[in-house]
Amino acid sequence: MASNLEFVQFVCDQMGAEVSYRRMFGEYGLYFQGKYFACVCDNQLFVKVTQAGKDLLGAFQLAPPYPGASLYLLITQLEDRELLSQLTKATCRELPEPKPKKKKPRA
C-alpha cells in the first residue's frame, strides 16, 4: 500500500524546514540537506540506524520498511516535533556525505 502524500508532508513538517522528500518506488525517501536518511513506507516512518539515533530514542524498534530491506528505526512518536528534529540532525551527522553524481556525457 502506497503512502499518502499528506502523511509524508506532515512528517517532513514535523522534522524541520530543511527536510524534503522524493518519490521512490511508489513510496518516499526523505532528505536532510541533500542527504538521504529516512523513508516513508505504508504511512510509517523509518529512519536509518545510527548510534546517535539509538541513543536519542532510548527504547526503539527495528523493522524493514519493505520486504527484503535492511532494518531501520521504526518511528512512532510523530507528534514530538523536537524529538524528530533532533533525530534528523543526529542521524545525518553520522551518515556519510552523498557521493557526487557523475556527469553524463553529451551525445
CSV table of N, CA, C and O in Angstrom, one decimal:
chain,number,residue,atom,x,y,z
A,1,MET,N,0.8,-1.2,0.0
A,1,MET,CA,0.0,0.0,0.0
A,1,MET,C,0.9,1.2,0.0
A,1,MET,O,1.8,1.4,0.8
A,2,ALA,N,0.6,2.1,-0.9
A,2,ALA,CA,1.5,3.4,-1.0
A,2,ALA,C,1.1,4.4,0.1
A,2,ALA,O,0.0,4.4,0.6
A,3,SER,N,2.0,5.2,0.4
A,3,SER,CA,1.8,6.2,1.5
A,3,SER,C,1.1,7.4,0.9
A,3,SER,O,1.1,7.7,-0.3
A,4,ASN,N,0.3,8.1,1.7
A,4,ASN,CA,-0.4,9.3,1.4
A,4,ASN,C,0.6,10.4,1.3
A,4,ASN,O,1.3,10.6,2.3
A,5,LEU,N,0.5,11.3,0.3
A,5,LEU,CA,1.3,12.4,0.2
A,5,LEU,C,1.1,13.4,1.4
A,5,LEU,O,2.1,14.0,2.0
A,6,GLU,N,-0.1,13.5,1.9
A,6,GLU,CA,-0.4,14.3,3.1
A,6,GLU,C,0.3,13.8,4.3
A,6,GLU,O,0.9,14.6,5.1
A,7,PHE,N,0.4,12.5,4.5
A,7,PHE,CA,1.2,12.0,5.6
A,7,PHE,C,2.7,12.3,5.5
A,7,PHE,O,3.3,12.7,6.5
A,8,VAL,N,3.2,12.2,4.3
A,8,VAL,CA,4.6,12.5,4.1
A,8,VAL,C,4.9,13.9,4.3
A,8,VAL,O,5.9,14.3,5.0
A,9,GLN,N,4.1,14.8,3.9
A,9,GLN,CA,4.2,16.2,4.2
A,9,GLN,C,4.1,16.6,5.6
A,9,GLN,O,4.9,17.4,6.2
A,10,PHE,N,3.2,15.9,6.4
A,10,PHE,CA,3.1,16.1,7.8
A,10,PHE,C,4.4,15.7,8.5
A,10,PHE,O,5.0,16.4,9.3
A,11,VAL,N,5.0,14.5,8.1
A,11,VAL,CA,6.2,14.0,8.7
A,11,VAL,C,7.3,15.0,8.5
A,11,VAL,O,8.1,15.3,9.4
A,12,CYS,N,7.5,15.5,7.2
A,12,CYS,CA,8.5,16.4,6.9
A,12,CYS,C,8.4,17.7,7.7
A,12,CYS,O,9.4,18.3,8.2
A,13,ASP,N,7.2,18.2,7.8
A,13,ASP,CA,6.9,19.4,8.6
A,13,ASP,C,7.3,19.2,10.1
A,13,ASP,O,7.9,20.1,10.7
A,14,GLN,N,7.1,18.0,10.6
A,14,GLN,CA,7.4,17.7,12.0
A,14,GLN,C,8.9,17.7,12.2
A,14,GLN,O,9.5,18.0,13.2
A,15,MET,N,9.7,17.2,11.1
A,15,MET,CA,11.1,17.1,11.2
A,15,MET,C,11.9,18.4,11.1
A,15,MET,O,13.0,18.5,11.5
A,16,GLY,N,11.3,19.3,10.4
A,16,GLY,CA,12.0,20.6,10.2
A,16,GLY,C,12.0,21.1,8.8
A,16,GLY,O,11.7,20.3,7.9
A,17,ALA,N,12.3,22.4,8.7
A,17,ALA,CA,12.2,23.1,7.4
A,17,ALA,C,13.1,22.5,6.3
A,17,ALA,O,12.8,22.6,5.1
A,18,GLU,N,14.2,22.0,6.7
A,18,GLU,CA,15.2,21.5,5.7
A,18,GLU,C,15.0,20.1,5.2
A,18,GLU,O,15.8,19.6,4.4
A,19,VAL,N,14.0,19.4,5.7
A,19,VAL,CA,13.7,18.1,5.2
A,19,VAL,C,12.8,18.1,4.0
A,19,VAL,O,11.8,18.8,3.9
A,20,SER,N,13.2,17.4,3.0
A,20,SER,CA,12.5,17.3,1.7
A,20,SER,C,12.2,15.8,1.4
A,20,SER,O,12.7,14.9,2.1
A,21,TYR,N,11.4,15.6,0.4
A,21,TYR,CA,11.1,14.2,0.1
A,21,TYR,C,11.1,14.0,-1.4
A,21,TYR,O,11.0,15.0,-2.2
A,22,ARG,N,11.3,12.8,-1.9
A,22,ARG,CA,11.3,12.4,-3.3
A,22,ARG,C,10.5,11.1,-3.4
A,22,ARG,O,10.7,10.2,-2.6
A,23,ARG,N,9.7,11.0,-4.4
A,23,ARG,CA,9.0,9.7,-4.6
A,23,ARG,C,10.0,8.7,-5.1
A,23,ARG,O,10.8,8.9,-6.0
A,24,MET,N,10.0,7.5,-4.5
A,24,MET,CA,10.9,6.4,-4.8
A,24,MET,C,10.1,5.1,-4.8
A,24,MET,O,9.6,4.7,-3.7
A,25,PHE,N,10.0,4.4,-5.9
A,25,PHE,CA,9.5,3.1,-6.0
A,25,PHE,C,8.1,3.0,-5.3
A,25,PHE,O,7.7,2.1,-4.6
A,26,GLY,N,7.3,4.0,-5.6
A,26,GLY,CA,5.9,4.0,-5.0
A,26,GLY,C,5.8,4.6,-3.6
A,26,GLY,O,4.7,4.7,-3.1
A,27,GLU,N,6.9,4.8,-3.0
A,27,GLU,CA,7.0,5.3,-1.6
A,27,GLU,C,7.8,6.6,-1.6
A,27,GLU,O,8.0,7.2,-2.7
A,28,TYR,N,8.3,7.0,-0.5
A,28,TYR,CA,9.0,8.3,-0.4
A,28,TYR,C,10.3,8.2,0.4
A,28,TYR,O,10.4,7.6,1.4
A,29,GLY,N,11.4,8.8,-0.2
A,29,GLY,CA,12.7,9.0,0.5
A,29,GLY,C,12.7,10.3,1.1
A,29,GLY,O,12.3,11.3,0.5
A,30,LEU,N,13.3,10.4,2.3
A,30,LEU,CA,13.4,11.7,3.0
A,30,LEU,C,14.9,12.2,3.0
A,30,LEU,O,15.8,11.3,3.2
A,31,TYR,N,15.1,13.5,2.8
A,31,TYR,CA,16.5,14.0,2.7
A,31,TYR,C,16.6,15.2,3.6
A,31,TYR,O,15.7,16.0,3.8
A,32,PHE,N,17.8,15.3,4.2
A,32,PHE,CA,18.1,16.5,5.0
A,32,PHE,C,19.4,17.1,4.5
A,32,PHE,O,20.4,16.4,4.4
A,33,GLN,N,19.3,18.3,4.0
A,33,GLN,CA,20.4,19.0,3.3
A,33,GLN,C,21.0,18.1,2.3
A,33,GLN,O,22.2,18.0,2.1
A,34,GLY,N,20.2,17.5,1.5
A,34,GLY,CA,20.6,16.7,0.4
A,34,GLY,C,21.0,15.2,0.7
A,34,GLY,O,21.4,14.5,-0.2
A,35,LYS,N,21.0,14.9,2.0
A,35,LYS,CA,21.4,13.5,2.4
A,35,LYS,C,20.2,12.7,2.7
A,35,LYS,O,19.4,13.0,3.5
A,36,TYR,N,20.2,11.5,2.1
A,36,TYR,CA,19.1,10.5,2.3
A,36,TYR,C,19.3,9.9,3.7
A,36,TYR,O,20.3,9.4,4.1
A,37,PHE,N,18.2,10.0,4.5
A,37,PHE,CA,18.3,9.5,5.9
A,37,PHE,C,17.1,8.7,6.4
A,37,PHE,O,17.2,8.0,7.4
A,38,ALA,N,16.0,8.7,5.6
A,38,ALA,CA,14.8,8.0,6.1
A,38,ALA,C,13.9,7.8,4.9
A,38,ALA,O,14.1,8.3,3.8
A,39,CYS,N,12.8,7.0,5.2
A,39,CYS,CA,11.8,6.8,4.2
A,39,CYS,C,10.5,6.6,4.8
A,39,CYS,O,10.4,6.3,6.0
A,40,VAL,N,9.4,6.9,4.1
A,40,VAL,CA,8.1,6.6,4.5
A,40,VAL,C,7.5,5.6,3.6
A,40,VAL,O,7.5,5.7,2.4
A,41,CYS,N,7.1,4.5,4.2
A,41,CYS,CA,6.5,3.3,3.5
A,41,CYS,C,5.2,2.9,4.3
A,41,CYS,O,5.3,2.8,5.5
A,42,ASP,N,4.2,2.7,3.5
A,42,ASP,CA,2.9,2.3,4.1
A,42,ASP,C,2.5,3.2,5.3
A,42,ASP,O,2.0,2.8,6.3
A,43,ASN,N,2.7,4.5,5.1
A,43,ASN,CA,2.4,5.6,6.1
A,43,ASN,C,3.1,5.3,7.4
A,43,ASN,O,2.5,5.5,8.5
A,44,GLN,N,4.3,4.8,7.4
A,44,GLN,CA,5.1,4.6,8.6
A,44,GLN,C,6.5,5.3,8.3
A,44,GLN,O,7.0,5.2,7.2
A,45,LEU,N,7.1,5.8,9.3
A,45,LEU,CA,8.4,6.5,9.2
A,45,LEU,C,9.5,5.5,9.6
A,45,LEU,O,9.5,5.0,10.7
A,46,PHE,N,10.5,5.4,8.8
A,46,PHE,CA,11.7,4.6,9.0
A,46,PHE,C,12.9,5.4,8.9
A,46,PHE,O,13.1,6.1,7.8
A,47,VAL,N,13.8,5.4,9.9
A,47,VAL,CA,15.0,6.2,9.9
A,47,VAL,C,16.2,5.3,9.9
A,47,VAL,O,16.2,4.3,10.6
A,48,LYS,N,17.2,5.6,9.1
A,48,LYS,CA,18.4,4.8,9.1
A,48,LYS,C,19.0,4.7,10.5
A,48,LYS,O,18.9,5.6,11.3
A,49,VAL,N,19.5,3.5,10.8
A,49,VAL,CA,20.1,3.2,12.1
A,49,VAL,C,21.4,3.8,12.3
A,49,VAL,O,22.3,3.6,11.5
A,50,THR,N,21.6,4.7,13.3
A,50,THR,CA,22.9,5.2,13.8
A,50,THR,C,22.9,5.1,15.3
A,50,THR,O,21.9,5.0,16.0
A,51,GLN,N,24.2,5.1,15.8
A,51,GLN,CA,24.3,5.1,17.3
A,51,GLN,C,23.6,6.3,17.9
A,51,GLN,O,23.0,6.2,18.9
A,52,ALA,N,23.8,7.5,17.3
A,52,ALA,CA,23.2,8.7,17.8
A,52,ALA,C,21.7,8.6,17.9
A,52,ALA,O,21.0,9.0,18.8
A,53,GLY,N,21.1,8.0,16.8
A,53,GLY,CA,19.6,7.8,16.8
A,53,GLY,C,19.2,6.9,17.9
A,53,GLY,O,18.2,7.1,18.6
A,54,LYS,N,19.9,5.8,18.1
A,54,LYS,CA,19.5,4.8,19.1
A,54,LYS,C,19.7,5.4,20.5
A,54,LYS,O,18.8,5.3,21.3
A,55,ASP,N,20.7,6.2,20.7
A,55,ASP,CA,20.9,6.9,22.0
A,55,ASP,C,19.8,7.9,22.3
A,55,ASP,O,19.3,8.0,23.4
A,56,LEU,N,19.4,8.6,21.3
A,56,LEU,CA,18.4,9.6,21.4
A,56,LEU,C,17.0,9.0,21.8
A,56,LEU,O,16.3,9.5,22.6
A,57,LEU,N,16.7,7.9,21.1
A,57,LEU,CA,15.4,7.3,21.3
A,57,LEU,C,15.3,6.5,22.6
A,57,LEU,O,14.3,6.4,23.1
A,58,GLY,N,16.5,6.0,23.0
A,58,GLY,CA,16.4,5.1,24.2
A,58,GLY,C,15.8,3.7,23.8
A,58,GLY,O,16.5,2.8,23.4
A,59,ALA,N,14.5,3.6,24.0
A,59,ALA,CA,13.8,2.4,23.5
A,59,ALA,C,13.4,2.6,22.1
A,59,ALA,O,12.9,3.7,21.7
A,60,PHE,N,13.7,1.6,21.3
A,60,PHE,CA,13.4,1.7,19.8
A,60,PHE,C,13.0,0.4,19.3
A,60,PHE,O,13.3,-0.7,19.8
A,61,GLN,N,12.4,0.4,18.1
A,61,GLN,CA,12.0,-0.8,17.4
A,61,GLN,C,12.7,-0.8,16.0
A,61,GLN,O,12.7,0.2,15.3
A,62,LEU,N,13.3,-1.9,15.6
A,62,LEU,CA,13.9,-2.1,14.3
A,62,LEU,C,12.9,-2.8,13.4
A,62,LEU,O,12.3,-3.8,13.9
A,63,ALA,N,12.8,-2.4,12.2
A,63,ALA,CA,11.9,-3.1,11.3
A,63,ALA,C,12.3,-2.7,9.8
A,63,ALA,O,12.9,-1.6,9.6
A,64,PRO,N,12.1,-3.6,8.9
A,64,PRO,CA,12.4,-3.2,7.5
A,64,PRO,C,11.2,-2.4,6.9
A,64,PRO,O,10.1,-2.7,7.2
A,65,PRO,N,11.5,-1.4,6.1
A,65,PRO,CA,10.4,-0.6,5.5
A,65,PRO,C,9.6,-1.4,4.5
A,65,PRO,O,8.5,-1.1,4.2
A,66,TYR,N,10.3,-2.4,3.9
A,66,TYR,CA,9.6,-3.3,2.9
A,66,TYR,C,10.3,-4.6,2.9
A,66,TYR,O,11.4,-4.7,3.4
A,67,PRO,N,9.7,-5.7,2.4
A,67,PRO,CA,10.3,-7.0,2.5
A,67,PRO,C,11.7,-7.0,1.8
A,67,PRO,O,11.8,-6.5,0.7
A,68,GLY,N,12.6,-7.6,2.5
A,68,GLY,CA,14.0,-7.7,1.9
A,68,GLY,C,14.9,-6.5,2.2
A,68,GLY,O,16.1,-6.5,1.8
A,69,ALA,N,14.4,-5.5,2.8
A,69,ALA,CA,15.2,-4.3,3.1
A,69,ALA,C,16.0,-4.4,4.4
A,69,ALA,O,15.7,-5.3,5.2
A,70,SER,N,17.0,-3.6,4.5
A,70,SER,CA,17.7,-3.5,5.8
A,70,SER,C,16.8,-3.0,6.9
A,70,SER,O,15.8,-2.4,6.6
A,71,LEU,N,17.2,-3.3,8.1
A,71,LEU,CA,16.5,-2.8,9.2
A,71,LEU,C,16.7,-1.3,9.5
A,71,LEU,O,17.8,-0.8,9.3
A,72,TYR,N,15.6,-0.6,9.8
A,72,TYR,CA,15.6,0.8,10.1
A,72,TYR,C,15.0,1.0,11.4
A,72,TYR,O,14.3,0.1,12.0
A,73,LEU,N,15.1,2.2,12.0
A,73,LEU,CA,14.4,2.5,13.2
A,73,LEU,C,13.0,2.9,12.8
A,73,LEU,O,12.7,3.8,12.0
A,74,LEU,N,12.0,2.2,13.4
A,74,LEU,CA,10.6,2.5,13.1
A,74,LEU,C,10.2,3.5,14.1
A,74,LEU,O,10.2,3.3,15.3
A,75,ILE,N,9.8,4.7,13.6
A,75,ILE,CA,9.5,5.9,14.5
A,75,ILE,C,7.9,6.0,14.6
A,75,ILE,O,7.3,6.2,13.6
A,76,THR,N,7.5,5.9,15.8
A,76,THR,CA,6.0,6.0,16.1
A,76,THR,C,5.6,7.3,16.8
A,76,THR,O,4.5,7.7,16.8
A,77,GLN,N,6.6,8.0,17.3
A,77,GLN,CA,6.4,9.3,18.1
A,77,GLN,C,6.4,10.5,17.1
A,77,GLN,O,7.2,11.3,17.1
A,78,LEU,N,5.4,10.5,16.2
A,78,LEU,CA,5.3,11.5,15.2
A,78,LEU,C,4.8,12.9,15.7
A,78,LEU,O,5.0,13.8,14.9
A,79,GLU,N,4.3,12.9,16.8
A,79,GLU,CA,3.7,14.2,17.3
A,79,GLU,C,4.8,15.0,18.1
A,79,GLU,O,4.6,16.2,18.3
A,80,ASP,N,5.9,14.4,18.4
A,80,ASP,CA,7.0,15.1,19.1
A,80,ASP,C,8.0,15.8,18.1
A,80,ASP,O,9.0,15.2,17.7
A,81,ARG,N,7.7,17.0,17.8
A,81,ARG,CA,8.4,17.7,16.8
A,81,ARG,C,9.9,17.9,17.2
A,81,ARG,O,10.8,17.8,16.4
A,82,GLU,N,10.1,18.2,18.5
A,82,GLU,CA,11.5,18.5,18.9
A,82,GLU,C,12.3,17.2,18.8
A,82,GLU,O,13.5,17.2,18.3
A,83,LEU,N,11.8,16.1,19.2
A,83,LEU,CA,12.5,14.8,19.1
A,83,LEU,C,12.8,14.4,17.6
A,83,LEU,O,13.9,14.0,17.3
A,84,LEU,N,11.8,14.6,16.8
A,84,LEU,CA,12.0,14.3,15.3
A,84,LEU,C,13.1,15.2,14.7
A,84,LEU,O,13.9,14.8,13.9
A,85,SER,N,13.1,16.5,15.1
A,85,SER,CA,14.2,17.4,14.6
A,85,SER,C,15.5,17.0,15.1
A,85,SER,O,16.5,16.9,14.3
A,86,GLN,N,15.6,16.6,16.4
A,86,GLN,CA,16.9,16.2,16.9
A,86,GLN,C,17.4,14.9,16.3
A,86,GLN,O,18.5,14.7,16.0
A,87,LEU,N,16.4,14.0,16.1
A,87,LEU,CA,16.7,12.7,15.5
A,87,LEU,C,17.3,12.9,14.1
A,87,LEU,O,18.2,12.2,13.7
A,88,THR,N,16.6,13.8,13.3
A,88,THR,CA,17.1,14.0,11.9
A,88,THR,C,18.5,14.5,11.9
A,88,THR,O,19.4,14.0,11.2
A,89,LYS,N,18.8,15.5,12.7
A,89,LYS,CA,20.1,16.1,12.8
A,89,LYS,C,21.2,15.1,13.3
A,89,LYS,O,22.3,15.0,12.7
A,90,ALA,N,20.9,14.4,14.3
A,90,ALA,CA,21.8,13.5,14.9
A,90,ALA,C,22.1,12.3,13.9
A,90,ALA,O,23.3,11.9,13.8
A,91,THR,N,21.1,11.8,13.3
A,91,THR,CA,21.3,10.8,12.3
A,91,THR,C,22.2,11.2,11.1
A,91,THR,O,23.1,10.5,10.8
A,92,CYS,N,21.9,12.4,10.6
A,92,CYS,CA,22.6,12.9,9.4
A,92,CYS,C,24.0,13.2,9.7
A,92,CYS,O,24.9,13.1,8.9
A,93,ARG,N,24.3,13.6,11.0
A,93,ARG,CA,25.7,13.9,11.3
A,93,ARG,C,26.6,12.6,11.2
A,93,ARG,O,27.7,12.7,10.9
A,94,GLU,N,26.0,11.4,11.5
A,94,GLU,CA,26.7,10.2,11.4
A,94,GLU,C,26.8,9.5,10.1
A,94,GLU,O,27.6,8.6,9.8
A,95,LEU,N,25.9,9.9,9.2
A,95,LEU,CA,25.8,9.3,7.9
A,95,LEU,C,26.9,9.9,7.0
A,95,LEU,O,27.2,11.1,7.1
A,96,PRO,N,27.5,9.1,6.0
A,96,PRO,CA,28.5,9.7,5.1
A,96,PRO,C,27.9,10.7,4.2
A,96,PRO,O,26.7,10.6,3.9
A,97,GLU,N,28.7,11.5,3.7
A,97,GLU,CA,28.2,12.5,2.7
A,97,GLU,C,27.9,11.8,1.4
A,97,GLU,O,28.5,10.8,1.1
A,98,PRO,N,26.8,12.2,0.7
A,98,PRO,CA,26.5,11.6,-0.6
A,98,PRO,C,27.6,11.7,-1.6
A,98,PRO,O,28.3,12.7,-1.6
A,99,LYS,N,27.7,10.6,-2.4
A,99,LYS,CA,28.7,10.7,-3.4
A,99,LYS,C,28.3,11.6,-4.5
A,99,LYS,O,27.1,11.7,-4.9
A,100,PRO,N,29.3,12.4,-5.1
A,100,PRO,CA,28.9,13.3,-6.2
A,100,PRO,C,28.4,12.5,-7.4
A,100,PRO,O,28.9,11.5,-7.7
A,101,LYS,N,27.4,13.1,-8.0
A,101,LYS,CA,26.9,12.4,-9.2
A,101,LYS,C,27.8,12.6,-10.4
A,101,LYS,O,28.4,13.7,-10.6
A,102,LYS,N,28.0,11.6,-11.2
A,102,LYS,CA,28.8,11.7,-12.4
A,102,LYS,C,28.0,12.4,-13.5
A,102,LYS,O,26.8,12.2,-13.6
A,103,LYS,N,28.7,13.3,-14.2
A,103,LYS,CA,28.0,14.0,-15.3
A,103,LYS,C,27.9,13.0,-16.4
A,103,LYS,O,28.9,12.3,-16.8
A,104,LYS,N,26.8,13.0,-17.1
A,104,LYS,CA,26.5,12.2,-18.2
A,104,LYS,C,27.2,12.8,-19.4
A,104,LYS,O,27.1,14.1,-19.6
A,105,PRO,N,27.9,12.0,-20.3
A,105,PRO,CA,28.5,12.6,-21.5
A,105,PRO,C,27.4,13.1,-22.4
A,105,PRO,O,26.3,12.5,-22.6
A,106,ARG,N,27.7,14.2,-23.1
A,106,ARG,CA,26.8,14.7,-24.1
A,106,ARG,C,26.8,13.9,-25.3
A,106,ARG,O,27.9,13.5,-25.8
A,107,ALA,N,25.6,13.6,-25.9
A,107,ALA,CA,25.5,12.8,-27.1
A,107,ALA,C,25.7,13.7,-28.3
A,107,ALA,O,25.5,14.8,-28.4
